[in-house]
Amino acid sequence: MITLGIESTCHTLGIGLVEDGKILSNIHDIYKPKNEGIIPRKAADHHSQVFVEVLQKNLEKAQITMKDIELISFAQGPGIGAPLAVGTVAAKFLAHRYGKKLIGVNHGYAHCKVSEYLTGLKNPLYLYLSGGNTQIVLLDNQPKVIGETLDIGIGNLFDNFGRVIELEYAHGSVLEQLAKKGKYVELPYTVKGMNLVFSGLLTHAERLYKQGIKKEDLTYSLMETSFSMVCEATERALFLTKKKKLVLCGGVAQNRRLQEMLGIMCKEDNVKFGVAPDEFNRDNGGMIAFAGEYLYKKYGTMPAEKWVMNTKYRIDNMKKC
Ligand code: FE2
């Protein structure tokens, strides 16, 4: 069977096609705000403007037509309401117009499942790090979040700091390059069991920046400190669950220094460590198609009117996985 996946929870309009677990296409278009955070209305405008083009590119890449698709999968949440509504409406319209089955999937679950598949590490502990989410997740039977941020997501920490230092495009990838030129300065370190707190770190870094500490040094230190916190909480979760496999996923998983630190930690603890290619860690439609197809084959689906978007859809609110 062929499944079309639609991702629109945040800044990315992603569409992908999957055939029985094999990714046929995975094409996206990103809304990139300049000198400001994500404006929901502008993200929604972007997604609605590029939707048809991104869909057509996917169909061309996979050399199929809408007729060949059996299931349409869309990201139900969590996410920002306005852009999420574009993907939800588009998925429902396409399902109705072309007579396809429809399924909604949790965005974080899709990151975890596609990464599990691509790394080949079955039933691991998942570390899901992105702009809005920072969670340590188990997907054995019922999804469980066993550790998470108590305030902002780790990606938001970097994006917010990027705006403090007035980057035109405040994004983790830009900060990662800046951090390479920095030296360490001490910042607050807060781990509570398997939970994390990032906002004090942001406030302190902002204060030091206003006092004249170099942005390169602060960026480097912000990453070193927050990644060390993540490593500590994750190592505790690995020991507690006795898991011997760790899969890192989500947008922040693309950071090479984070991958290196977790890799060292896992090697020392005799834990297998895996991370999928960047293409599947940024927001993408391929993972939504993959997870939708997986859930459909396991549990079937419901009529289109039963599927709703949910901006606060937590992975542990999923009924089945
Ligand atoms: Fe994501």
Coordinates of C-alpha atoms and ligand atoms in Angstrom, one line a residue:
M1 CA 0.0 0.0 0.0
I2 CA 1.1 3.6 -0.6
T3 CA 0.6 6.2 2.2
L4 CA 0.7 10.0 1.8
G5 CA 1.9 11.9 4.9
I6 CA 1.3 15.6 5.7
E7 CA 3.3 17.5 8.3
S8 CA 2.3 21.1 9.3
T9 CA 2.7 21.3 13.0
C10 CA 5.2 24.3 13.0
H11 CA 7.4 26.0 10.4
T12 CA 7.6 23.2 7.9
L13 CA 5.1 22.0 5.3
G14 CA 6.3 18.5 4.7
I15 CA 4.8 15.9 2.5
G16 CA 6.1 12.3 2.0
L17 CA 5.1 9.1 0.3
V18 CA 5.7 5.7 1.8
E19 CA 5.1 2.2 0.3
D20 CA 4.9 -0.6 2.8
G21 CA 7.5 1.1 5.0
K22 CA 9.8 2.2 2.2
I23 CA 10.2 6.0 1.8
L24 CA 9.4 6.9 -1.9
S25 CA 9.6 10.7 -1.4
N26 CA 10.1 13.3 1.3
I27 CA 9.9 16.9 0.2
H28 CA 9.3 20.0 2.3
D29 CA 9.3 23.8 2.3
I30 CA 10.1 25.8 5.4
Y31 CA 8.8 29.1 6.6
K32 CA 11.8 31.1 7.9
P33 CA 10.9 34.1 9.9
K34 CA 13.4 37.0 9.9
N35 CA 14.2 38.9 13.1
E36 CA 11.2 37.5 14.9
G37 CA 9.7 34.2 16.2
I38 CA 7.2 32.1 14.4
I39 CA 4.1 34.1 13.7
P40 CA 1.3 31.5 13.5
R41 CA -0.7 33.3 10.8
K42 CA 2.4 33.7 8.6
A43 CA 3.3 30.0 9.0
A44 CA -0.2 29.1 8.0
D45 CA -0.1 31.4 5.0
H46 CA 3.2 29.8 3.9
H47 CA 1.9 26.3 4.2
S48 CA -1.3 27.0 2.2
Q49 CA 0.8 28.8 -0.5
V50 CA 3.3 26.0 -1.0
F51 CA 1.0 23.0 -0.4
V52 CA 0.1 22.1 -4.0
E53 CA 3.6 22.6 -5.3
V54 CA 5.1 20.3 -2.5
L55 CA 2.4 17.7 -3.2
Q56 CA 3.1 17.7 -6.9
K57 CA 6.9 17.4 -6.4
N58 CA 6.3 14.3 -4.2
L59 CA 4.0 12.7 -6.7
E60 CA 6.5 13.4 -9.5
K61 CA 9.5 12.1 -7.4
A62 CA 7.6 8.8 -6.6
Q63 CA 6.2 8.7 -10.2
I64 CA 2.7 8.0 -9.0
T65 CA -0.7 9.8 -9.1
M66 CA -3.3 10.4 -6.3
K67 CA -5.1 7.3 -7.7
D68 CA -2.2 5.0 -6.4
I69 CA -2.5 6.3 -2.8
E70 CA -4.5 4.2 -0.3
L71 CA -4.1 6.1 3.0
I72 CA -3.6 9.7 3.9
S73 CA -1.8 10.3 7.2
F74 CA -1.5 13.8 8.9
A75 CA 0.2 15.2 12.0
Q76 CA -2.6 15.8 14.5
G77 CA -0.4 17.6 16.9
P78 CA 1.2 18.8 19.1
G79 CA 1.8 22.0 17.3
I80 CA 0.8 25.6 16.5
G81 CA -2.9 25.9 15.8
A82 CA -2.9 28.0 12.6
P83 CA -0.3 26.0 10.5
L84 CA -1.6 22.7 12.0
A85 CA -5.1 23.6 10.7
V86 CA -3.8 23.9 7.1
G87 CA -2.4 20.3 7.1
T88 CA -5.5 18.9 8.8
V89 CA -7.9 20.5 6.3
A90 CA -5.8 19.5 3.4
A91 CA -5.6 15.9 4.6
K92 CA -9.4 15.8 5.1
F93 CA -10.1 17.4 1.8
L94 CA -7.8 15.0 -0.2
A95 CA -9.2 12.0 1.6
H96 CA -12.8 13.1 0.8
R97 CA -12.0 14.3 -2.8
Y98 CA -10.2 11.1 -3.8
G99 CA -12.0 8.6 -1.6
K100 CA -9.0 7.6 0.6
K101 CA -8.7 6.3 4.2
L102 CA -7.5 8.9 6.7
I103 CA -5.4 8.6 9.9
G104 CA -4.0 11.1 12.3
V105 CA -0.7 10.6 14.1
N106 CA 1.2 12.2 17.0
H107 CA 4.2 14.2 15.6
G108 CA 6.6 13.0 18.3
Y109 CA 5.6 9.4 17.9
A110 CA 6.3 9.7 14.1
H111 CA 9.9 11.1 14.9
C112 CA 10.4 8.1 17.3
K113 CA 9.1 5.4 15.0
V114 CA 10.8 6.5 11.8
S115 CA 14.1 6.8 13.7
E116 CA 13.7 3.4 15.2
Y117 CA 13.2 2.0 11.7
L118 CA 16.1 3.8 10.2
T119 CA 18.6 3.1 13.0
G120 CA 17.6 -0.6 13.2
L121 CA 17.5 -0.3 17.0
K122 CA 14.3 -2.1 18.0
N123 CA 12.4 -1.1 21.2
P124 CA 15.0 1.5 22.4
L125 CA 14.7 4.3 24.9
Y126 CA 13.9 7.4 22.8
L127 CA 15.3 10.8 23.5
Y128 CA 13.1 13.3 21.6
L129 CA 14.6 16.8 21.4
S130 CA 13.1 19.6 19.3
G131 CA 12.0 23.2 19.5
G132 CA 8.9 22.6 21.6
N133 CA 9.6 19.2 23.0
T134 CA 12.3 17.7 25.2
Q135 CA 11.2 14.2 26.3
I136 CA 12.6 10.8 27.3
V137 CA 10.1 8.3 26.0
L138 CA 9.3 4.6 26.2
L139 CA 7.0 3.0 23.6
D140 CA 6.7 -0.4 25.2
N141 CA 2.9 -1.2 25.0
Q142 CA 1.7 2.2 26.2
P143 CA 3.7 5.4 25.4
K144 CA 5.2 6.9 28.5
V145 CA 7.2 10.1 29.1
I146 CA 9.6 9.3 31.9
G147 CA 11.5 12.5 31.8
E148 CA 11.0 15.9 30.2
T149 CA 11.5 19.7 30.3
L150 CA 9.6 21.4 33.0
D151 CA 9.6 24.7 31.1
I152 CA 10.7 25.3 27.5
G153 CA 11.9 22.9 24.9
I154 CA 15.7 22.7 24.3
G155 CA 15.3 24.0 20.8
N156 CA 13.3 27.0 22.0
L157 CA 16.2 27.7 24.4
F158 CA 18.5 28.0 21.4
D159 CA 16.0 29.9 19.2
N160 CA 15.3 32.4 22.0
F161 CA 19.0 32.9 22.6
G162 CA 19.5 33.4 18.9
R163 CA 17.0 36.3 19.0
V164 CA 18.8 37.7 22.1
I165 CA 22.0 38.0 20.1
E166 CA 20.0 39.4 17.2
L167 CA 20.6 36.7 14.6
E168 CA 18.6 37.4 11.5
Y169 CA 17.6 33.7 11.3
A170 CA 17.5 32.5 14.9
H171 CA 17.9 28.8 14.5
G172 CA 19.9 26.0 16.1
S173 CA 21.9 25.3 13.0
V174 CA 23.3 28.9 12.9
L175 CA 24.1 28.7 16.6
E176 CA 25.9 25.4 16.1
Q177 CA 28.4 27.1 13.8
L178 CA 28.8 30.1 16.2
A179 CA 29.5 27.7 19.1
K180 CA 32.6 26.3 17.3
K181 CA 34.4 29.6 17.9
G182 CA 33.5 29.8 21.6
K183 CA 35.2 29.2 25.0
Y184 CA 33.4 27.9 28.1
V185 CA 31.8 30.3 30.7
E186 CA 29.9 28.9 33.6
L187 CA 26.1 28.8 33.4
P188 CA 23.4 27.4 35.7
Y189 CA 22.9 23.6 35.4
T190 CA 19.5 22.2 36.5
V191 CA 18.5 18.5 36.4
K192 CA 15.7 17.2 38.6
G193 CA 15.8 13.4 38.4
M194 CA 15.0 12.8 34.7
N195 CA 13.4 16.2 34.2
L196 CA 15.2 19.3 33.0
V197 CA 14.8 23.1 33.4
F198 CA 16.2 25.5 30.7
S199 CA 14.7 28.9 31.3
G200 CA 17.2 30.0 34.0
L201 CA 20.0 29.1 31.7
L202 CA 18.5 31.4 29.0
T203 CA 18.0 34.3 31.5
H204 CA 21.5 34.0 32.8
A205 CA 23.1 33.8 29.3
E206 CA 21.0 36.9 28.3
R207 CA 22.3 38.8 31.4
L208 CA 25.9 37.8 30.6
Y209 CA 25.5 38.9 27.0
K210 CA 24.3 42.4 28.1
Q211 CA 27.4 42.5 30.4
G212 CA 29.6 42.1 27.3
I213 CA 30.4 38.4 27.3
K214 CA 31.1 37.3 23.7
K215 CA 28.1 35.7 21.9
E216 CA 30.4 32.9 20.6
D217 CA 31.4 32.0 24.2
L218 CA 27.8 32.1 25.4
T219 CA 26.5 30.0 22.6
Y220 CA 29.2 27.4 23.1
S221 CA 28.5 27.3 26.9
L222 CA 24.8 27.2 26.4
M223 CA 25.1 24.1 24.2
E224 CA 27.7 22.4 26.4
T225 CA 25.6 23.0 29.6
S226 CA 22.2 22.0 28.2
F227 CA 23.6 18.9 26.4
S228 CA 25.4 17.8 29.6
M229 CA 22.0 18.2 31.4
V230 CA 20.3 16.1 28.7
C231 CA 23.1 13.4 29.0
E232 CA 22.7 13.2 32.8
A233 CA 18.9 12.8 32.7
T234 CA 19.1 10.3 29.8
E235 CA 21.8 8.2 31.5
R236 CA 19.6 8.0 34.6
A237 CA 16.7 6.9 32.5
L238 CA 18.8 4.2 30.8
F239 CA 19.9 2.8 34.2
L240 CA 16.3 2.9 35.5
T241 CA 14.7 1.2 32.5
K242 CA 17.7 -1.2 31.9
K243 CA 17.4 -0.3 28.2
K244 CA 20.6 -1.1 26.2
K245 CA 19.6 1.0 23.1
L246 CA 19.1 4.7 22.8
V247 CA 17.6 6.5 19.8
L248 CA 18.0 10.2 19.5
C249 CA 15.4 12.0 17.4
G250 CA 13.7 15.4 16.7
G251 CA 15.1 18.6 15.2
V252 CA 17.9 19.1 17.8
A253 CA 19.1 15.6 17.1
Q254 CA 20.9 17.0 14.1
N255 CA 23.4 18.8 16.3
R256 CA 26.7 17.0 15.9
R257 CA 28.2 17.9 19.3
L258 CA 25.1 16.5 21.0
Q259 CA 25.4 13.3 18.9
E260 CA 29.1 13.1 20.0
M261 CA 28.4 13.6 23.7
L262 CA 25.6 11.0 23.7
G263 CA 27.7 8.6 21.7
I264 CA 30.6 8.8 24.2
M265 CA 28.1 8.3 27.1
C266 CA 26.5 5.3 25.5
K267 CA 29.9 3.7 24.6
E268 CA 31.0 4.0 28.3
D269 CA 27.6 2.5 29.4
N270 CA 27.7 -0.3 26.8
V271 CA 24.5 1.1 25.2
K272 CA 23.8 1.0 21.4
F273 CA 23.2 4.5 20.2
G274 CA 21.5 5.5 17.0
V275 CA 20.4 8.7 15.2
A276 CA 18.6 8.9 11.8
P277 CA 19.8 11.0 8.9
D278 CA 19.1 14.8 9.3
E279 CA 16.3 14.6 6.7
F280 CA 14.2 12.6 9.1
N281 CA 15.0 14.6 12.2
R282 CA 13.9 17.9 10.8
D283 CA 10.1 18.0 10.5
N284 CA 9.0 16.0 7.4
G285 CA 6.1 14.3 5.8
G286 CA 7.9 11.0 5.3
M287 CA 7.8 10.2 9.0
I288 CA 4.1 11.0 9.2
A289 CA 3.4 8.7 6.3
F290 CA 5.6 6.0 7.9
A291 CA 3.9 6.2 11.3
G292 CA 0.4 6.4 9.8
E293 CA 0.9 3.3 7.7
Y294 CA 2.4 1.5 10.7
L295 CA -0.6 2.3 13.0
Y296 CA -3.1 1.7 10.2
K297 CA -1.7 -1.8 9.6
K298 CA -1.8 -2.6 13.3
Y299 CA -5.1 -1.0 14.3
G300 CA -7.0 0.1 11.2
T301 CA -8.6 3.6 11.1
M302 CA -11.8 5.6 11.7
P303 CA -14.1 7.8 9.5
A304 CA -12.6 11.2 8.5
E305 CA -14.9 13.2 10.8
K306 CA -13.5 11.4 13.9
W307 CA -10.0 12.8 13.3
V308 CA -9.3 16.2 14.9
M309 CA -6.2 18.3 15.3
N310 CA -4.9 18.7 18.9
T311 CA -2.3 21.4 19.6
K312 CA -1.4 19.9 22.9
Y313 CA -1.4 16.3 21.9
R314 CA 1.1 14.6 24.2
I315 CA 2.7 11.3 23.1
D316 CA 1.6 9.7 26.3
N317 CA -2.0 10.6 25.5
M318 CA -1.9 8.2 22.6
K319 CA -4.2 5.2 23.3
K320 CA -2.1 2.7 21.3
C321 CA 1.4 2.7 19.8
Ligands
FE2_1 FE 9.6 17.8 14.9

